[in-house]
Amino acid sequence: MTDSLSMSGQNRTTTGPGAALRLPTIIQGGMGVAVSNWRLARAVSTYGQMGVVSGTGIDTVLVRRLQDGDPGGHLRRAMASFPFPDIAKETLRRYFLPDGLPSGKPYARLPLPKIEGSALQRGITMLGNFTEVFLAKEGHDGPVGVNLLTKIQLPNLASLYGAMLAGVDYVLMGAGIPREIPQVLDQFAQHRPASIRADVIGGRRDAPVTFDFDPAEFDGASLAPLQRPAFLPIVSSHSLASMLLKKARGPIQGFVVEAPVAGGHNAPPRGGGALDERGQPVYGERDEVDMGVMRDLGVPFWLAGGVGAPDQVREALALGATGVQVGTAFAYCDESGLAPDLKRTVIAQALAGGAEVHTDPRASPTGYPFKVVTLPGSNSEEAEYLQRKRVCDLGYLREVYETPTGKLGFRCASEPVDAFVSKGGELAETVGRKCLCNALMANIGLPQVQKGGDVERPILTSGDDMDVIRRLLPPGRDSYTAAEVVDYLLGGVA
Ligand SMILES: Cc1cc2nc3c(=O)[nH]c(=O)nc-3n(C[C@H](O)[C@H](O)[C@H](O)COP(=O)(O)O)c2cc1C
């Protein structure tokens, strides 16, 4: 690959999988669930950098937005362009409520994801990703990416195909080792089937279990070939980047290198489970990334995590990075999907110098450390969380396990304890685990009303550097736009 333009602060281009690939200086990081929604991604991409939508859980987000009446008609506009109209029609028939859901009523749920699943389940996952990317790309020609978590394996194939049907330019995936994904993208560009190997706890089968997706099931083969998006794995170490470049199936166009101060899930520290006095994982020298190795890989890379200041952007470029990926600063801007009251509360906390983040090694059922903003009234508060009746009705973070009789099942360490243990899970695994699926829906103003009228509560995540919110706000202001974040970040770049 060759950079064709190296003006700092301006986007560069390089040869990519298809046409010339535009390399942004700023990537607005993917933030689930729908914190980086189409409005935020579109604002950033319209402003000349790269917006990224989150594809995680977007099928549930789609059907809840439809039940809220789809204000503005944006989803229905996007759905009208979906190449498989029967799926769009059936989704509307089942979930669209023109007058919205009466307050206090529970949202209708999608069936829990299953290995075989139904064509409609796969279809709604495709449709959710399609609509989000379609809307993010509307009205400009800047690049748009989609972010997915490698570890949430089951919906990933349908998600990728749906995003590609909408012409997604980049796919960014962390939380696991996405070795098989480049080949999946190659296959889907030609509407050919693809599979990924399922991680099965306690699996003893001779043949691997796979998740499969065939575009032919939806008549995909009748469509023109799709753009093969650039693939950027999100890694926390130079050794993983080197390994992926050598051993991934198919080509990789670059990396996002994420430090443990970044918001969301973090890679666990290498070599040991030591905790500091606040119970947070301790990172050391072994977790540091060798920039020399990254440069020598010869592909573009972006630094993520605590690079939300103009001098840090400048420093990243000086280290040889193509740019930076920023999350926290964008999470609290006007266009982000966070519920407005939560945004206002955290911004007020940050302005008062009191915003606090804790890296919780237990909260996420994925087993990865997860950063949690301390916020009274939210599920960051252990005592309050323990009042919540455990229920697993979204199921994205469940793991697949094999029963002693050789059957496959799903379990989540945040589901009801008895159920988890009866499925062979260890009791100790459930301690301190929280239901992120429901909390993340609550974060974006789409909380479920559970039996008995209990409304699911949020659990916010942010990077360690929450002071970025204060830095972005001049005296007298208490909100800011995505464009202002971009201007601020590029302010130190010539
Ligand atoms: C609210 C929030 C949600 C996030 N969710 C995801 C996610 O779903 N997938 C992902 O790969 N990264 C996620 N991230 C990480 C961001 O994409 C980005 O890499 C990170 O925020 C950069 O560090 P910073 O927070 O210091 O800016 C999230 C970050 C935040 C703040």
Coordinates of C-alpha atoms and ligand atoms in Angstrom, one line a residue:
M1 CA 0.0 0.0 0.0
T2 CA 1.2 3.5 -0.7
D3 CA 0.1 6.8 0.8
S4 CA -0.8 9.1 -2.0
L5 CA -1.1 12.2 0.1
S6 CA 0.6 12.9 3.4
M7 CA -0.7 16.3 4.4
S8 CA -1.2 16.1 8.2
G9 CA -4.8 16.7 9.3
Q10 CA -6.1 15.9 5.8
N11 CA -7.4 12.5 4.9
R12 CA -5.0 10.4 2.9
T13 CA -5.7 7.7 0.3
T14 CA -4.1 4.4 -0.3
T15 CA -4.9 1.5 -2.6
G16 CA -7.5 -0.7 -0.9
P17 CA -9.3 -3.9 -1.7
G18 CA -11.3 -2.2 -4.4
A19 CA -11.1 1.4 -5.4
A20 CA -8.8 3.9 -3.7
L21 CA -9.3 3.7 0.1
R22 CA -9.6 7.0 2.0
L23 CA -7.7 7.0 5.2
P24 CA -9.2 9.4 7.7
T25 CA -7.1 11.1 10.4
I26 CA -10.0 10.7 12.9
I27 CA -12.1 7.6 13.3
Q28 CA -15.1 8.1 15.5
G29 CA -15.0 4.8 17.3
G30 CA -17.8 2.3 17.2
M31 CA -19.8 2.5 20.4
G32 CA -22.4 0.0 21.2
V33 CA -25.3 -0.3 21.6
A34 CA -26.2 2.5 19.1
V35 CA -24.3 5.2 21.0
S36 CA -22.5 5.6 17.7
N37 CA -25.8 5.6 15.8
W38 CA -26.3 6.7 12.2
R39 CA -26.8 10.3 13.2
L40 CA -23.4 10.5 14.9
A41 CA -21.6 8.6 12.1
R42 CA -23.2 10.7 9.4
A43 CA -22.3 13.9 11.2
V44 CA -18.6 12.8 11.4
S45 CA -18.4 11.5 7.9
T46 CA -20.2 14.5 6.4
Y47 CA -17.5 16.6 8.2
G48 CA -14.7 14.8 6.4
Q49 CA -13.6 12.2 8.9
M50 CA -14.8 8.6 9.4
G51 CA -18.0 7.9 11.3
V52 CA -18.6 4.3 12.5
V53 CA -22.0 2.9 13.4
S54 CA -22.3 0.1 15.9
G55 CA -23.9 -3.1 14.5
T56 CA -24.1 -4.8 17.9
G57 CA -27.6 -5.5 19.0
I58 CA -28.9 -3.4 16.2
D59 CA -31.7 -5.8 15.4
T60 CA -33.3 -5.1 18.8
V61 CA -32.6 -1.4 18.4
L62 CA -34.4 -1.5 15.0
V63 CA -37.5 -3.2 16.3
R64 CA -37.7 -1.0 19.4
R65 CA -37.4 2.2 17.3
L66 CA -40.2 0.9 15.1
Q67 CA -42.3 0.3 18.2
D68 CA -41.6 3.9 19.2
G69 CA -43.2 4.9 15.9
D70 CA -40.1 5.6 13.9
P71 CA -40.3 9.4 14.3
G72 CA -39.3 11.2 11.1
G73 CA -39.8 8.0 9.1
H74 CA -36.0 7.5 8.7
L75 CA -36.0 3.8 9.3
R76 CA -38.9 3.2 6.9
R77 CA -37.1 5.3 4.3
A78 CA -34.0 3.2 4.6
M79 CA -36.0 0.0 4.7
A80 CA -37.7 0.9 1.4
S81 CA -34.2 0.5 -0.2
F82 CA -33.5 -2.9 1.4
P83 CA -33.0 -5.4 -1.5
F84 CA -35.1 -8.1 0.1
P85 CA -38.5 -6.3 0.5
D86 CA -40.3 -9.3 2.0
I87 CA -38.2 -9.0 5.1
A88 CA -38.7 -5.3 5.4
K89 CA -42.4 -5.8 5.0
E90 CA -42.7 -8.6 7.6
T91 CA -40.6 -6.6 10.1
L92 CA -42.9 -3.6 9.7
R93 CA -45.9 -5.8 10.0
R94 CA -44.7 -7.3 13.3
Y95 CA -43.1 -4.4 15.0
F96 CA -44.1 -1.0 13.6
L97 CA -46.5 1.0 15.8
P98 CA -47.5 4.2 14.1
D99 CA -48.5 5.9 17.4
G100 CA -45.7 4.4 19.4
L101 CA -45.8 2.1 22.4
P102 CA -48.1 3.2 25.3
S103 CA -45.8 4.3 28.2
G104 CA -45.2 1.6 30.8
K105 CA -45.7 -1.2 28.2
P106 CA -42.9 -3.7 27.5
Y107 CA -41.3 -3.8 24.0
A108 CA -42.1 -6.9 21.9
R109 CA -38.9 -8.9 21.9
L110 CA -37.2 -10.7 19.1
P111 CA -36.8 -14.5 19.7
L112 CA -33.5 -15.3 21.4
P113 CA -30.7 -15.9 18.9
K114 CA -30.3 -19.6 18.1
I115 CA -27.6 -21.5 16.1
E116 CA -29.9 -22.4 13.3
G117 CA -32.3 -19.5 13.8
S118 CA -35.0 -18.5 11.3
A119 CA -34.6 -16.7 8.0
L120 CA -36.6 -13.8 9.5
Q121 CA -34.1 -13.6 12.5
R122 CA -31.2 -13.5 10.1
G123 CA -33.2 -11.1 7.9
I124 CA -33.8 -8.6 10.8
T125 CA -30.2 -8.7 11.8
M126 CA -29.2 -7.9 8.2
L127 CA -31.9 -5.2 8.0
G128 CA -30.8 -3.6 11.2
N129 CA -27.2 -3.2 10.0
F130 CA -28.4 -2.2 6.5
T131 CA -30.6 0.6 7.8
E132 CA -27.9 2.0 10.1
V133 CA -25.3 2.1 7.4
F134 CA -27.7 3.3 4.8
L135 CA -28.7 6.3 6.9
A136 CA -25.1 7.0 8.0
K137 CA -24.1 7.2 4.3
E138 CA -27.0 9.4 3.2
G139 CA -26.2 12.8 1.7
H140 CA -22.4 12.7 1.5
D141 CA -19.6 10.6 0.1
G142 CA -17.4 10.3 3.1
P143 CA -16.4 6.8 4.4
V144 CA -18.6 5.0 6.9
G145 CA -17.6 2.0 9.0
V146 CA -19.4 -0.6 11.0
N147 CA -18.2 -1.9 14.3
L148 CA -18.9 -5.5 15.6
L149 CA -17.6 -7.5 18.4
T150 CA -15.8 -10.7 17.3
K151 CA -16.9 -12.5 20.5
I152 CA -20.6 -12.0 19.7
Q153 CA -20.3 -14.6 17.0
L154 CA -23.8 -15.6 16.2
P155 CA -25.2 -12.5 14.5
N156 CA -21.9 -11.4 12.9
L157 CA -22.3 -13.0 9.5
A158 CA -25.8 -11.6 8.9
S159 CA -24.6 -8.2 10.3
L160 CA -21.7 -8.0 7.9
Y161 CA -23.8 -9.0 4.9
G162 CA -26.4 -6.4 5.8
A163 CA -23.8 -3.7 6.3
M164 CA -22.2 -4.6 2.9
L165 CA -25.6 -4.4 1.2
A166 CA -25.7 -0.8 2.3
G167 CA -22.1 -0.2 0.9
V168 CA -20.2 0.0 4.2
D169 CA -16.6 1.2 3.5
Y170 CA -14.8 -0.2 6.6
V171 CA -15.4 -3.0 9.0
L172 CA -13.8 -2.7 12.5
M173 CA -13.8 -5.6 14.9
G174 CA -12.2 -6.2 18.3
A175 CA -13.0 -8.2 21.4
G176 CA -11.5 -11.4 20.1
I177 CA -9.3 -12.5 17.2
P178 CA -11.1 -12.0 13.9
R179 CA -9.0 -14.3 11.8
E180 CA -11.8 -15.5 9.6
I181 CA -13.5 -12.2 8.8
P182 CA -11.4 -11.0 5.8
Q183 CA -12.4 -14.1 3.9
V184 CA -16.0 -13.6 4.9
L185 CA -15.9 -10.1 3.4
D186 CA -14.3 -11.5 0.2
Q187 CA -17.1 -14.1 0.0
F188 CA -19.9 -11.7 0.7
A189 CA -18.7 -9.2 -1.9
Q190 CA -19.5 -12.0 -4.5
H191 CA -22.7 -13.0 -2.6
R192 CA -21.0 -16.4 -1.8
P193 CA -21.7 -18.3 1.4
A194 CA -19.4 -17.9 4.4
S195 CA -18.9 -19.7 7.8
I196 CA -17.1 -18.9 11.0
R197 CA -16.0 -21.5 13.5
A198 CA -18.1 -21.3 16.7
D199 CA -16.3 -21.2 20.1
V200 CA -17.9 -23.9 22.1
I201 CA -17.2 -24.2 25.8
G202 CA -16.4 -27.9 26.6
G203 CA -16.7 -28.8 23.0
R204 CA -15.6 -32.4 22.3
R205 CA -17.0 -32.9 18.8
D206 CA -14.8 -34.2 16.1
A207 CA -16.1 -31.8 13.5
P208 CA -16.1 -28.1 14.4
V209 CA -19.4 -26.3 15.0
T210 CA -19.8 -23.4 12.5
F211 CA -22.1 -20.5 12.1
D212 CA -23.1 -20.3 8.4
F213 CA -24.7 -17.7 6.2
D214 CA -25.6 -18.1 2.6
P215 CA -26.8 -15.0 0.7
A216 CA -28.6 -17.4 -1.7
E217 CA -31.2 -17.9 1.0
F218 CA -32.3 -14.4 0.3
D219 CA -31.7 -14.4 -3.4
G220 CA -28.5 -12.4 -2.9
A221 CA -26.9 -14.0 -5.9
S222 CA -29.2 -12.1 -8.2
L223 CA -27.6 -8.8 -7.1
A224 CA -24.6 -7.0 -8.5
P225 CA -21.3 -7.7 -6.7
L226 CA -20.8 -5.6 -3.6
Q227 CA -17.9 -3.3 -2.5
R228 CA -15.5 -5.3 -0.4
P229 CA -15.0 -3.1 2.7
A230 CA -11.6 -2.5 4.2
F231 CA -11.0 -4.5 7.3
L232 CA -9.4 -3.1 10.4
P233 CA -9.1 -5.5 13.4
I234 CA -9.0 -3.7 16.7
V235 CA -6.0 -5.1 18.6
S236 CA -4.3 -4.3 21.9
S237 CA -0.8 -5.6 21.1
H238 CA 1.7 -5.5 18.2
S239 CA 2.1 -9.3 18.4
L240 CA -1.6 -9.8 17.7
A241 CA -1.4 -7.4 14.8
S242 CA 1.6 -9.3 13.3
M243 CA -0.1 -12.6 13.8
L244 CA -3.3 -11.5 12.1
L245 CA -1.4 -10.0 9.2
K246 CA 0.4 -13.3 8.7
K247 CA -2.3 -15.8 9.5
A248 CA -5.7 -14.2 8.9
R249 CA -7.7 -15.8 6.1
G250 CA -7.7 -13.0 3.5
P251 CA -6.3 -9.5 3.4
I252 CA -6.3 -6.9 6.2
Q253 CA -6.1 -3.2 5.4
G254 CA -4.9 -1.8 8.7
F255 CA -5.3 -1.9 12.5
V256 CA -6.8 0.1 15.3
V257 CA -4.4 -0.3 18.3
E258 CA -6.4 0.2 21.5
A259 CA -4.9 1.0 24.9
P260 CA -6.5 -0.1 28.1
V261 CA -7.6 3.4 29.0
A262 CA -10.2 3.3 26.2
G263 CA -13.9 3.2 26.9
G264 CA -16.0 0.0 26.6
H265 CA -14.5 -3.4 26.9
N266 CA -10.7 -3.7 27.3
A267 CA -8.3 -6.5 26.6
P268 CA -7.3 -8.2 29.9
P269 CA -3.8 -7.5 31.1
R270 CA -1.1 -9.9 30.0
G271 CA 0.3 -12.1 32.6
G272 CA -1.8 -12.1 35.7
G273 CA -4.9 -11.0 37.4
A274 CA -3.5 -8.4 39.8
L275 CA -5.9 -5.7 40.9
D276 CA -5.2 -2.3 42.2
E277 CA -6.7 -0.8 45.5
R278 CA -9.9 0.1 43.6
G279 CA -10.2 -3.5 42.3
Q280 CA -9.2 -2.6 38.7
P281 CA -6.9 -4.7 36.6
V282 CA -3.3 -3.6 36.6
Y283 CA -1.5 -3.2 33.2
G284 CA 2.2 -3.2 32.9
E285 CA 5.1 -3.0 30.5
R286 CA 4.0 -6.2 28.8
D287 CA 0.9 -4.4 27.7
E288 CA 2.7 -1.7 25.9
V289 CA 2.6 -1.6 22.2
D290 CA 5.9 -1.4 20.2
M291 CA 5.3 1.4 17.7
G292 CA 8.4 0.3 15.7
V293 CA 6.8 -3.1 15.1
M294 CA 3.5 -1.4 14.1
R295 CA 5.3 0.8 11.6
D296 CA 7.2 -2.1 10.2
L297 CA 4.0 -4.0 9.4
G298 CA 3.6 -1.6 6.5
V299 CA -0.2 -1.1 6.8
P300 CA -2.0 2.0 8.2
F301 CA -2.8 2.0 11.9
W302 CA -4.8 4.3 14.2
L303 CA -4.2 4.7 17.9
A304 CA -7.2 4.5 20.3
G305 CA -7.7 5.1 24.0
G306 CA -6.8 8.4 25.7
V307 CA -5.9 10.2 22.5
G308 CA -8.7 12.8 22.8
A309 CA -6.5 16.0 22.8
P310 CA -4.9 17.8 19.9
D311 CA -1.3 17.2 21.2
Q312 CA -2.1 13.5 21.5
V313 CA -3.3 13.4 17.9
R314 CA -0.1 15.2 16.8
E315 CA 2.0 12.7 18.8
A316 CA 0.2 9.7 17.3
L317 CA 0.9 11.0 13.8
A318 CA 4.6 11.6 14.7
L319 CA 4.7 7.9 15.9
G320 CA 3.7 6.8 12.4
A321 CA 0.0 6.4 13.0
T322 CA -2.3 7.4 10.2
G323 CA -4.6 8.9 12.8
V324 CA -6.5 8.2 16.0
Q325 CA -9.8 6.5 17.0
V326 CA -11.7 8.4 19.6
G327 CA -14.8 7.3 21.5
T328 CA -15.5 9.1 24.8
A329 CA -15.4 12.6 23.3
F330 CA -18.0 11.6 20.7
A331 CA -20.2 9.7 23.2
Y332 CA -21.4 12.9 24.9
C333 CA -21.8 15.1 21.8
D334 CA -25.3 16.2 20.6
E335 CA -25.6 13.6 17.8
S336 CA -24.7 10.5 19.9
G337 CA -27.4 8.0 20.8
L338 CA -27.0 8.3 24.6
A339 CA -30.3 9.2 26.2
P340 CA -30.3 13.1 26.6
D341 CA -30.8 13.0 30.4
L342 CA -27.8 10.7 30.9
K343 CA -25.7 12.9 28.6
R344 CA -26.6 16.0 30.5
T345 CA -26.0 14.4 33.9
V346 CA -22.5 13.1 32.9
I347 CA -21.6 16.4 31.3
A348 CA -22.6 18.3 34.5
Q349 CA -20.5 15.8 36.5
A350 CA -17.5 16.3 34.2
L351 CA -17.8 20.1 34.3
A352 CA -17.8 19.9 38.1
G353 CA -14.7 17.8 37.9
G354 CA -16.5 14.8 39.5
A355 CA -16.9 12.3 36.6
E356 CA -15.4 9.0 37.6
V357 CA -14.8 5.7 35.7
H358 CA -14.0 2.4 37.2
T359 CA -12.6 -0.6 35.2
D360 CA -14.7 -3.5 36.4
P361 CA -13.1 -6.9 35.8
R362 CA -16.3 -8.7 36.7
A363 CA -19.3 -6.7 35.3
S364 CA -19.3 -8.0 31.7
P365 CA -20.3 -11.6 31.2
T366 CA -17.8 -11.7 28.3
G367 CA -15.1 -11.9 31.0
Y368 CA -13.3 -8.9 29.5
P369 CA -12.7 -5.9 31.8
F370 CA -15.4 -3.2 31.2
K371 CA -15.2 0.5 32.1
V372 CA -18.2 1.8 34.1
V373 CA -19.1 5.4 34.8
T374 CA -20.0 5.9 38.5
L375 CA -23.6 7.2 38.2
P376 CA -26.1 7.1 41.1
G377 CA -29.4 5.6 39.9
S378 CA -27.6 3.4 37.3
N379 CA -26.4 -0.1 37.5
S380 CA -22.9 1.0 38.4
E381 CA -24.1 0.9 42.0
E382 CA -23.7 -2.7 43.2
A383 CA -26.3 -2.5 45.9
E384 CA -28.9 -1.1 43.5
Y385 CA -28.0 -3.7 40.9
L386 CA -28.5 -6.5 43.3
Q387 CA -32.2 -5.4 43.5
R388 CA -32.6 -6.3 39.9
K389 CA -34.3 -9.7 39.2
R390 CA -32.0 -11.6 36.9
V391 CA -33.5 -12.2 33.5
C392 CA -31.9 -13.1 30.1
D393 CA -34.2 -11.9 27.4
L394 CA -31.8 -10.4 24.8
G395 CA -29.1 -13.0 25.0
Y396 CA -26.4 -11.5 22.8
L397 CA -23.6 -12.2 25.3
R398 CA -24.5 -15.9 25.9
E399 CA -21.7 -18.4 25.2
V400 CA -22.3 -21.7 23.4
Y401 CA -21.6 -24.8 25.5
E402 CA -21.8 -28.5 24.8
T403 CA -23.8 -30.6 27.2
P404 CA -22.5 -34.0 28.5
T405 CA -24.9 -35.6 26.0
G406 CA -23.3 -33.8 23.2
K407 CA -26.1 -31.2 22.6
L408 CA -25.4 -27.5 22.2
G409 CA -26.8 -24.9 24.5
F410 CA -26.5 -21.2 25.4
R411 CA -25.7 -19.7 28.8
C412 CA -24.7 -16.3 30.2
A413 CA -23.1 -15.6 33.6
S414 CA -25.6 -12.7 34.1
E415 CA -28.7 -14.9 33.6
P416 CA -30.6 -16.3 36.6
V417 CA -28.0 -18.1 38.7
D418 CA -29.9 -21.3 38.9
A419 CA -30.3 -21.5 35.2
F420 CA -26.6 -20.8 34.6
V421 CA -25.6 -23.5 37.1
S422 CA -28.1 -26.0 35.8
K423 CA -26.4 -25.6 32.4
G424 CA -23.0 -26.6 33.9
G425 CA -21.8 -23.1 34.6
E426 CA -19.7 -22.4 37.7
L427 CA -21.5 -20.5 40.5
A428 CA -18.4 -18.4 41.0
E429 CA -18.7 -17.2 37.4
T430 CA -22.0 -15.4 38.2
V431 CA -20.6 -13.2 41.0
G432 CA -20.5 -9.6 40.1
R433 CA -21.8 -10.1 36.6
K434 CA -24.2 -7.6 35.2
C435 CA -26.7 -7.7 32.4
L436 CA -25.1 -5.5 29.8
C437 CA -27.6 -6.3 27.1
N438 CA -30.5 -4.7 28.9
A439 CA -28.4 -1.9 30.5
L440 CA -27.0 -0.8 27.1
M441 CA -30.5 -0.6 25.6
A442 CA -31.5 1.6 28.6
N443 CA -28.4 3.8 27.9
I444 CA -29.9 4.9 24.6
G445 CA -33.4 5.4 25.9
L446 CA -34.8 2.0 24.9
P447 CA -35.2 0.3 28.2
Q448 CA -37.3 -2.8 28.6
V449 CA -40.1 -2.8 31.1
Q450 CA -39.8 -6.2 32.8
K451 CA -42.5 -8.2 34.6
G452 CA -43.9 -6.4 37.5
G453 CA -43.2 -3.0 35.8
D454 CA -39.4 -2.9 36.6
V455 CA -37.7 -0.6 34.1
E456 CA -34.2 -1.7 33.1
R457 CA -31.5 0.7 34.2
P458 CA -28.5 2.0 32.4
I459 CA -24.8 1.3 32.9
L460 CA -22.6 3.8 31.2
T461 CA -19.1 3.2 29.9
S462 CA -16.4 5.8 29.0
G463 CA -12.7 6.0 28.7
D464 CA -10.5 7.0 31.6
D465 CA -10.1 10.4 30.1
M466 CA -13.5 11.9 30.9
D467 CA -11.9 15.3 31.3
V468 CA -12.1 15.6 27.5
I469 CA -15.7 16.7 28.0
R470 CA -14.6 19.7 30.1
R471 CA -11.8 20.5 27.6
L472 CA -14.4 20.6 24.8
L473 CA -16.7 23.0 26.5
P474 CA -15.8 26.7 26.7
P475 CA -17.3 28.6 29.8
G476 CA -21.0 29.0 29.5
R477 CA -21.6 26.0 27.2
D478 CA -23.0 22.6 28.3
S479 CA -23.2 20.8 25.0
Y480 CA -21.1 20.3 21.9
T481 CA -21.4 18.8 18.4
A482 CA -19.5 16.1 16.6
A483 CA -18.0 18.7 14.3
E484 CA -16.6 20.6 17.3
V485 CA -15.0 17.4 18.5
V486 CA -13.3 16.9 15.1
D487 CA -12.2 20.6 15.0
Y488 CA -10.8 20.3 18.5
L489 CA -8.9 17.1 17.8
L490 CA -7.4 18.4 14.5
G491 CA -6.5 21.7 16.2
G492 CA -3.0 20.6 16.9
V493 CA -2.3 19.3 13.4
A494 CA -0.7 21.5 10.8
Ligands
LIG1 C1 -19.7 4.5 25.2 C2 -18.6 3.7 24.5 C3 -19.0 2.5 23.9 C4 -18.1 1.7 23.3 N1 -18.5 0.6 22.6 C5 -17.6 -0.1 21.8 C6 -18.0 -1.2 21.1 O1 -19.2 -1.6 21.1 N2 -17.1 -1.9 20.3 C7 -15.8 -1.4 20.2 O2 -15.0 -2.0 19.5 N3 -15.3 -0.4 21.0 C8 -16.2 0.3 21.7 N4 -15.8 1.4 22.4 C9 -14.4 1.9 22.2 C10 -14.3 3.0 21.2 O3 -14.7 2.5 19.9 C11 -12.9 3.6 21.1 O4 -12.0 2.7 20.7 C12 -12.5 4.2 22.5 O5 -13.6 4.9 23.1 C13 -11.3 5.1 22.3 O6 -10.8 5.5 23.5 P1 -11.4 6.8 24.3 O7 -12.6 6.3 25.0 O8 -10.3 7.2 25.3 O9 -11.7 7.9 23.3 C14 -16.7 2.2 23.2 C15 -16.4 3.4 23.8 C16 -17.3 4.1 24.5 C17 -16.9 5.4 25.1

